[in-house]
């Protein structure tokens, strides 16, 4: 898997090492064990998927993660992406709108010993203002636009990675907050994510 990621252009050795360390098959149903390290997305329940390894590596590299940075991940899913961020030394705040996934993944990450990942159940379209501002942010779902409320929770010089477009295809955007009211946006490759949907209006912080 790692050599395939290198061949596809992933050059951040820290990201590659983190993904090489983390067993991807832990985050999948055992029925997919044989293909766990292939370049495929797999269902994880509630019509959600675990992203392809390339997508995980690509988005992680965009954030340029540094140790002890506070990162907001919107869309906890299986927990794999959050675990990669944690292995890079980040303090991860991750929010999930599907209660089933939230409960299952929260307990699973706890069993794996990830003490720097805090899981929340709520509406990711509103971010997680209680713990803002964030050094970096990642949205693992596609939307027609970037919610201004998320940008407001980003530190100056912070980075947001998010796919933007219609239901069939999105363009990955890397947005850097350059000032109190200014942002720099770079449009990159095409991806396809599940839609970015509203969730419940409460946050579980326990």
PDB file of C-alpha atoms in Angstrom:
ATOM      1  CA  UNK A   1       0.000   0.000   0.000  1.00  0.00           C
ATOM      2  CA  UNK A   2       2.747   2.462   0.947  1.00  0.00           C
ATOM      3  CA  UNK A   3       4.695   1.945  -2.267  1.00  0.00           C
ATOM      4  CA  UNK A   4       1.492   2.450  -4.248  1.00  0.00           C
ATOM      5  CA  UNK A   5       0.894   5.731  -2.430  1.00  0.00           C
ATOM      6  CA  UNK A   6       4.435   6.870  -3.239  1.00  0.00           C
ATOM      7  CA  UNK A   7       3.878   5.963  -6.879  1.00  0.00           C
ATOM      8  CA  UNK A   8       0.751   8.116  -6.889  1.00  0.00           C
ATOM      9  CA  UNK A   9       2.688  11.128  -5.660  1.00  0.00           C
ATOM     10  CA  UNK A  10       2.394  11.064  -1.862  1.00  0.00           C
ATOM     11  CA  UNK A  11       5.791  12.345  -0.738  1.00  0.00           C
ATOM     12  CA  UNK A  12       5.195  13.218   2.923  1.00  0.00           C
ATOM     13  CA  UNK A  13       7.225  10.535   4.693  1.00  0.00           C
ATOM     14  CA  UNK A  14       5.632  11.246   8.075  1.00  0.00           C
ATOM     15  CA  UNK A  15       2.186  10.559   6.616  1.00  0.00           C
ATOM     16  CA  UNK A  16       3.414   7.393   4.920  1.00  0.00           C
ATOM     17  CA  UNK A  17       5.030   6.164   8.127  1.00  0.00           C
ATOM     18  CA  UNK A  18       1.847   6.787  10.123  1.00  0.00           C
ATOM     19  CA  UNK A  19      -0.226   4.853   7.600  1.00  0.00           C
ATOM     20  CA  UNK A  20       2.356   2.083   7.497  1.00  0.00           C
ATOM     21  CA  UNK A  21       2.152   1.802  11.293  1.00  0.00           C
ATOM     22  CA  UNK A  22      -1.651   1.783  11.519  1.00  0.00           C
ATOM     23  CA  UNK A  23      -3.350  -1.531  10.566  1.00  0.00           C
ATOM     24  CA  UNK A  24      -6.150  -0.499   8.194  1.00  0.00           C
ATOM     25  CA  UNK A  25      -7.905  -3.851   8.515  1.00  0.00           C
ATOM     26  CA  UNK A  26      -8.659  -3.057  12.169  1.00  0.00           C
ATOM     27  CA  UNK A  27     -11.133  -0.434  10.924  1.00  0.00           C
ATOM     28  CA  UNK A  28     -13.009  -2.721   8.522  1.00  0.00           C
ATOM     29  CA  UNK A  29     -15.393  -5.625   8.744  1.00  0.00           C
ATOM     30  CA  UNK A  30     -13.396  -8.869   8.681  1.00  0.00           C
ATOM     31  CA  UNK A  31     -15.091  -9.738   5.378  1.00  0.00           C
ATOM     32  CA  UNK A  32     -12.841  -7.131   3.729  1.00  0.00           C
ATOM     33  CA  UNK A  33      -9.556  -8.245   5.328  1.00  0.00           C
ATOM     34  CA  UNK A  34      -8.209  -9.639   2.060  1.00  0.00           C
ATOM     35  CA  UNK A  35      -8.613  -6.257   0.356  1.00  0.00           C
ATOM     36  CA  UNK A  36      -7.979  -3.968   3.325  1.00  0.00           C
ATOM     37  CA  UNK A  37      -4.760  -2.537   1.874  1.00  0.00           C
ATOM     38  CA  UNK A  38      -6.015  -2.119  -1.677  1.00  0.00           C
ATOM     39  CA  UNK A  39      -6.933   1.245  -3.173  1.00  0.00           C
ATOM     40  CA  UNK A  40     -10.619   0.890  -2.407  1.00  0.00           C
ATOM     41  CA  UNK A  41     -13.283   2.453  -0.220  1.00  0.00           C
ATOM     42  CA  UNK A  42     -15.424   0.068   1.847  1.00  0.00           C
ATOM     43  CA  UNK A  43     -18.800   0.351   3.612  1.00  0.00           C
ATOM     44  CA  UNK A  44     -18.680   0.874   7.382  1.00  0.00           C
ATOM     45  CA  UNK A  45     -22.431   1.129   8.073  1.00  0.00           C
ATOM     46  CA  UNK A  46     -25.116   3.836   7.883  1.00  0.00           C
ATOM     47  CA  UNK A  47     -24.377   4.348   4.151  1.00  0.00           C
ATOM     48  CA  UNK A  48     -20.903   5.622   5.010  1.00  0.00           C
ATOM     49  CA  UNK A  49     -17.512   4.440   3.783  1.00  0.00           C
ATOM     50  CA  UNK A  50     -13.894   4.361   4.842  1.00  0.00           C
ATOM     51  CA  UNK A  51     -11.946   6.429   2.311  1.00  0.00           C
ATOM     52  CA  UNK A  52      -9.388   4.976  -0.065  1.00  0.00           C
ATOM     53  CA  UNK A  53      -5.809   5.047   1.305  1.00  0.00           C
ATOM     54  CA  UNK A  54      -4.810   7.620  -1.318  1.00  0.00           C
ATOM     55  CA  UNK A  55      -7.586   9.978  -0.234  1.00  0.00           C
ATOM     56  CA  UNK A  56      -6.564   9.670   3.422  1.00  0.00           C
ATOM     57  CA  UNK A  57      -2.899  10.253   2.604  1.00  0.00           C
ATOM     58  CA  UNK A  58      -3.687  13.145   0.256  1.00  0.00           C
ATOM     59  CA  UNK A  59      -5.880  15.048   2.698  1.00  0.00           C
ATOM     60  CA  UNK A  60      -3.522  14.410   5.602  1.00  0.00           C
ATOM     61  CA  UNK A  61      -0.545  15.701   3.630  1.00  0.00           C
ATOM     62  CA  UNK A  62      -2.483  18.869   2.720  1.00  0.00           C
ATOM     63  CA  UNK A  63      -2.794  19.757   6.401  1.00  0.00           C
ATOM     64  CA  UNK A  64       0.984  19.744   6.959  1.00  0.00           C
ATOM     65  CA  UNK A  65       0.408  18.367  10.466  1.00  0.00           C
ATOM     66  CA  UNK A  66       2.792  19.366  13.233  1.00  0.00           C
ATOM     67  CA  UNK A  67       2.995  17.791  16.712  1.00  0.00           C
ATOM     68  CA  UNK A  68       0.490  19.050  19.284  1.00  0.00           C
ATOM     69  CA  UNK A  69      -1.637  20.917  16.747  1.00  0.00           C
ATOM     70  CA  UNK A  70      -5.365  21.000  17.417  1.00  0.00           C
ATOM     71  CA  UNK A  71      -7.238  19.518  14.462  1.00  0.00           C
ATOM     72  CA  UNK A  72     -10.985  19.357  13.863  1.00  0.00           C
ATOM     73  CA  UNK A  73     -12.106  16.401  11.756  1.00  0.00           C
ATOM     74  CA  UNK A  74     -15.706  16.532  10.528  1.00  0.00           C
ATOM     75  CA  UNK A  75     -16.935  13.042   9.755  1.00  0.00           C
ATOM     76  CA  UNK A  76     -15.449  10.524  12.203  1.00  0.00           C
ATOM     77  CA  UNK A  77     -16.576   7.485  10.234  1.00  0.00           C
ATOM     78  CA  UNK A  78     -14.490   4.422  11.081  1.00  0.00           C
ATOM     79  CA  UNK A  79     -11.910   6.469  12.989  1.00  0.00           C
ATOM     80  CA  UNK A  80      -9.086   5.602  10.580  1.00  0.00           C
ATOM     81  CA  UNK A  81      -8.439   9.142   9.376  1.00  0.00           C
ATOM     82  CA  UNK A  82      -8.496  10.519  12.910  1.00  0.00           C
ATOM     83  CA  UNK A  83      -6.077   7.814  14.039  1.00  0.00           C
ATOM     84  CA  UNK A  84      -3.630   8.762  11.264  1.00  0.00           C
ATOM     85  CA  UNK A  85      -3.757  12.389  12.423  1.00  0.00           C
ATOM     86  CA  UNK A  86      -3.200  11.310  16.030  1.00  0.00           C
ATOM     87  CA  UNK A  87      -0.165   9.229  15.071  1.00  0.00           C
ATOM     88  CA  UNK A  88       1.311  12.397  13.567  1.00  0.00           C
ATOM     89  CA  UNK A  89       1.075  13.991  17.013  1.00  0.00           C
ATOM     90  CA  UNK A  90      -2.128  15.985  16.574  1.00  0.00           C
ATOM     91  CA  UNK A  91      -4.819  16.546  19.201  1.00  0.00           C
ATOM     92  CA  UNK A  92      -7.876  15.466  17.251  1.00  0.00           C
ATOM     93  CA  UNK A  93     -11.429  16.668  17.819  1.00  0.00           C
ATOM     94  CA  UNK A  94     -13.714  14.611  15.610  1.00  0.00           C
ATOM     95  CA  UNK A  95     -17.470  14.962  15.145  1.00  0.00           C
ATOM     96  CA  UNK A  96     -19.924  12.447  13.673  1.00  0.00           C
ATOM     97  CA  UNK A  97     -23.620  12.922  12.777  1.00  0.00           C
ATOM     98  CA  UNK A  98     -24.450   9.184  12.756  1.00  0.00           C
ATOM     99  CA  UNK A  99     -25.037   8.087  16.350  1.00  0.00           C
ATOM    100  CA  UNK A 100     -24.292   4.428  15.624  1.00  0.00           C
ATOM    101  CA  UNK A 101     -20.892   5.243  14.111  1.00  0.00           C
ATOM    102  CA  UNK A 102     -20.126   7.773  16.829  1.00  0.00           C
ATOM    103  CA  UNK A 103     -20.696   5.272  19.646  1.00  0.00           C
ATOM    104  CA  UNK A 104     -18.934   2.371  17.952  1.00  0.00           C
ATOM    105  CA  UNK A 105     -15.902   4.359  16.835  1.00  0.00           C
ATOM    106  CA  UNK A 106     -15.503   6.206  20.129  1.00  0.00           C
ATOM    107  CA  UNK A 107     -15.269   2.913  22.022  1.00  0.00           C
ATOM    108  CA  UNK A 108     -13.026   1.340  19.395  1.00  0.00           C
ATOM    109  CA  UNK A 109     -10.510   4.199  19.435  1.00  0.00           C
ATOM    110  CA  UNK A 110     -10.480   4.019  23.219  1.00  0.00           C
ATOM    111  CA  UNK A 111      -9.662   0.293  23.049  1.00  0.00           C
ATOM    112  CA  UNK A 112      -6.806   1.033  20.654  1.00  0.00           C
ATOM    113  CA  UNK A 113      -5.368   3.500  23.173  1.00  0.00           C
ATOM    114  CA  UNK A 114      -5.825   6.761  21.262  1.00  0.00           C
ATOM    115  CA  UNK A 115      -5.918   9.228  24.148  1.00  0.00           C
ATOM    116  CA  UNK A 116      -5.470  12.342  21.988  1.00  0.00           C
ATOM    117  CA  UNK A 117      -8.687  11.810  20.013  1.00  0.00           C
ATOM    118  CA  UNK A 118     -11.900  13.298  21.416  1.00  0.00           C
ATOM    119  CA  UNK A 119     -15.118  12.105  19.757  1.00  0.00           C
ATOM    120  CA  UNK A 120     -18.363  14.081  19.578  1.00  0.00           C
ATOM    121  CA  UNK A 121     -21.884  13.386  18.337  1.00  0.00           C
ATOM    122  CA  UNK A 122     -23.502  16.351  16.633  1.00  0.00           C
ATOM    123  CA  UNK A 123     -23.895  18.576  13.588  1.00  0.00           C
ATOM    124  CA  UNK A 124     -20.574  18.880  11.811  1.00  0.00           C
ATOM    125  CA  UNK A 125     -21.864  21.611   9.502  1.00  0.00           C
ATOM    126  CA  UNK A 126     -21.639  23.891  12.557  1.00  0.00           C
ATOM    127  CA  UNK A 127     -18.112  22.841  13.442  1.00  0.00           C
ATOM    128  CA  UNK A 128     -17.231  22.543  17.131  1.00  0.00           C
ATOM    129  CA  UNK A 129     -17.065  26.112  18.402  1.00  0.00           C
ATOM    130  CA  UNK A 130     -16.633  25.054  22.019  1.00  0.00           C
ATOM    131  CA  UNK A 131     -12.988  24.121  21.369  1.00  0.00           C
ATOM    132  CA  UNK A 132     -12.151  26.597  18.590  1.00  0.00           C
ATOM    133  CA  UNK A 133      -9.946  27.961  17.177  1.00  0.00           C
ATOM    134  CA  UNK A 134      -8.210  25.076  15.396  1.00  0.00           C
ATOM    135  CA  UNK A 135      -4.790  24.900  13.779  1.00  0.00           C
ATOM    136  CA  UNK A 136      -6.147  22.672  11.034  1.00  0.00           C
ATOM    137  CA  UNK A 137      -9.527  21.366   9.892  1.00  0.00           C
ATOM    138  CA  UNK A 138     -10.617  18.517   7.645  1.00  0.00           C
ATOM    139  CA  UNK A 139     -14.069  17.789   6.220  1.00  0.00           C
ATOM    140  CA  UNK A 140     -14.461  14.220   4.960  1.00  0.00           C
ATOM    141  CA  UNK A 141     -17.688  14.844   3.037  1.00  0.00           C
ATOM    142  CA  UNK A 142     -18.509  16.804  -0.109  1.00  0.00           C
ATOM    143  CA  UNK A 143     -20.451  20.064  -0.179  1.00  0.00           C
ATOM    144  CA  UNK A 144     -21.463  22.681  -2.744  1.00  0.00           C
ATOM    145  CA  UNK A 145     -19.792  25.350  -0.617  1.00  0.00           C
ATOM    146  CA  UNK A 146     -17.567  25.885   2.403  1.00  0.00           C
ATOM    147  CA  UNK A 147     -19.604  26.921   5.475  1.00  0.00           C
ATOM    148  CA  UNK A 148     -18.454  30.300   6.768  1.00  0.00           C
ATOM    149  CA  UNK A 149     -18.968  29.059  10.312  1.00  0.00           C
ATOM    150  CA  UNK A 150     -16.136  26.577   9.792  1.00  0.00           C
ATOM    151  CA  UNK A 151     -13.766  29.199   8.443  1.00  0.00           C
ATOM    152  CA  UNK A 152     -14.488  31.336  11.510  1.00  0.00           C
ATOM    153  CA  UNK A 153     -13.226  28.517  13.742  1.00  0.00           C
ATOM    154  CA  UNK A 154      -9.848  28.348  11.986  1.00  0.00           C
ATOM    155  CA  UNK A 155      -6.766  30.058  13.389  1.00  0.00           C
ATOM    156  CA  UNK A 156      -4.924  32.630  11.312  1.00  0.00           C
ATOM    157  CA  UNK A 157      -2.384  30.696   9.210  1.00  0.00           C
ATOM    158  CA  UNK A 158      -4.514  27.602   9.771  1.00  0.00           C
ATOM    159  CA  UNK A 159      -5.481  25.216   6.963  1.00  0.00           C
ATOM    160  CA  UNK A 160      -8.826  23.675   6.009  1.00  0.00           C
ATOM    161  CA  UNK A 161      -8.982  20.740   3.570  1.00  0.00           C
ATOM    162  CA  UNK A 162     -12.415  20.041   2.091  1.00  0.00           C
ATOM    163  CA  UNK A 163     -13.921  18.600  -1.121  1.00  0.00           C
ATOM    164  CA  UNK A 164     -16.317  21.048  -2.803  1.00  0.00           C
ATOM    165  CA  UNK A 165     -18.692  20.291  -5.666  1.00  0.00           C
ATOM    166  CA  UNK A 166     -21.861  18.405  -6.591  1.00  0.00           C
ATOM    167  CA  UNK A 167     -22.898  14.887  -5.580  1.00  0.00           C
ATOM    168  CA  UNK A 168     -20.997  13.221  -8.417  1.00  0.00           C
ATOM    169  CA  UNK A 169     -17.615  14.910  -8.124  1.00  0.00           C
ATOM    170  CA  UNK A 170     -15.851  17.420  -5.942  1.00  0.00           C
ATOM    171  CA  UNK A 171     -12.608  19.376  -6.194  1.00  0.00           C
ATOM    172  CA  UNK A 172     -10.363  19.249  -3.162  1.00  0.00           C
ATOM    173  CA  UNK A 173      -9.763  22.711  -1.761  1.00  0.00           C
ATOM    174  CA  UNK A 174      -6.915  23.752   0.503  1.00  0.00           C
ATOM    175  CA  UNK A 175      -7.935  26.952   2.257  1.00  0.00           C
ATOM    176  CA  UNK A 176      -5.455  28.923   4.346  1.00  0.00           C
ATOM    177  CA  UNK A 177      -6.650  31.680   6.650  1.00  0.00           C
ATOM    178  CA  UNK A 178      -4.276  34.568   5.941  1.00  0.00           C
ATOM    179  CA  UNK A 179      -5.910  37.198   8.158  1.00  0.00           C
ATOM    180  CA  UNK A 180      -8.936  38.029  10.242  1.00  0.00           C
ATOM    181  CA  UNK A 181     -11.140  38.269   7.140  1.00  0.00           C
ATOM    182  CA  UNK A 182      -8.914  36.913   4.355  1.00  0.00           C
ATOM    183  CA  UNK A 183      -8.398  33.424   2.966  1.00  0.00           C
ATOM    184  CA  UNK A 184      -6.286  31.871   0.222  1.00  0.00           C
ATOM    185  CA  UNK A 185      -7.879  29.006  -1.706  1.00  0.00           C
ATOM    186  CA  UNK A 186      -6.104  26.452  -3.873  1.00  0.00           C
ATOM    187  CA  UNK A 187      -8.160  24.015  -5.971  1.00  0.00           C
ATOM    188  CA  UNK A 188      -6.542  20.626  -6.474  1.00  0.00           C
ATOM    189  CA  UNK A 189      -7.645  17.149  -7.611  1.00  0.00           C
ATOM    190  CA  UNK A 190     -11.105  15.685  -8.179  1.00  0.00           C
ATOM    191  CA  UNK A 191     -12.559  13.322  -5.587  1.00  0.00           C
ATOM    192  CA  UNK A 192     -15.901  11.761  -4.759  1.00  0.00           C
ATOM    193  CA  UNK A 193     -17.163  11.830  -1.164  1.00  0.00           C
ATOM    194  CA  UNK A 194     -20.439  11.135   0.593  1.00  0.00           C
ATOM    195  CA  UNK A 195     -22.549  14.328   0.954  1.00  0.00           C
ATOM    196  CA  UNK A 196     -21.965  16.819   3.766  1.00  0.00           C
ATOM    197  CA  UNK A 197     -25.258  16.743   5.689  1.00  0.00           C
ATOM    198  CA  UNK A 198     -26.629  18.420   8.770  1.00  0.00           C
ATOM    199  CA  UNK A 199     -26.828  16.391  11.964  1.00  0.00           C
ATOM    200  CA  UNK A 200     -28.423  16.702  15.375  1.00  0.00           C
ATOM    201  CA  UNK A 201     -28.307  20.010  17.217  1.00  0.00           C
ATOM    202  CA  UNK A 202     -26.571  18.671  20.266  1.00  0.00           C
ATOM    203  CA  UNK A 203     -22.993  17.793  21.057  1.00  0.00           C
ATOM    204  CA  UNK A 204     -21.960  14.883  23.267  1.00  0.00           C
ATOM    205  CA  UNK A 205     -18.844  15.966  25.153  1.00  0.00           C
ATOM    206  CA  UNK A 206     -18.724  13.098  27.646  1.00  0.00           C
TER     207      UNK A 206
END
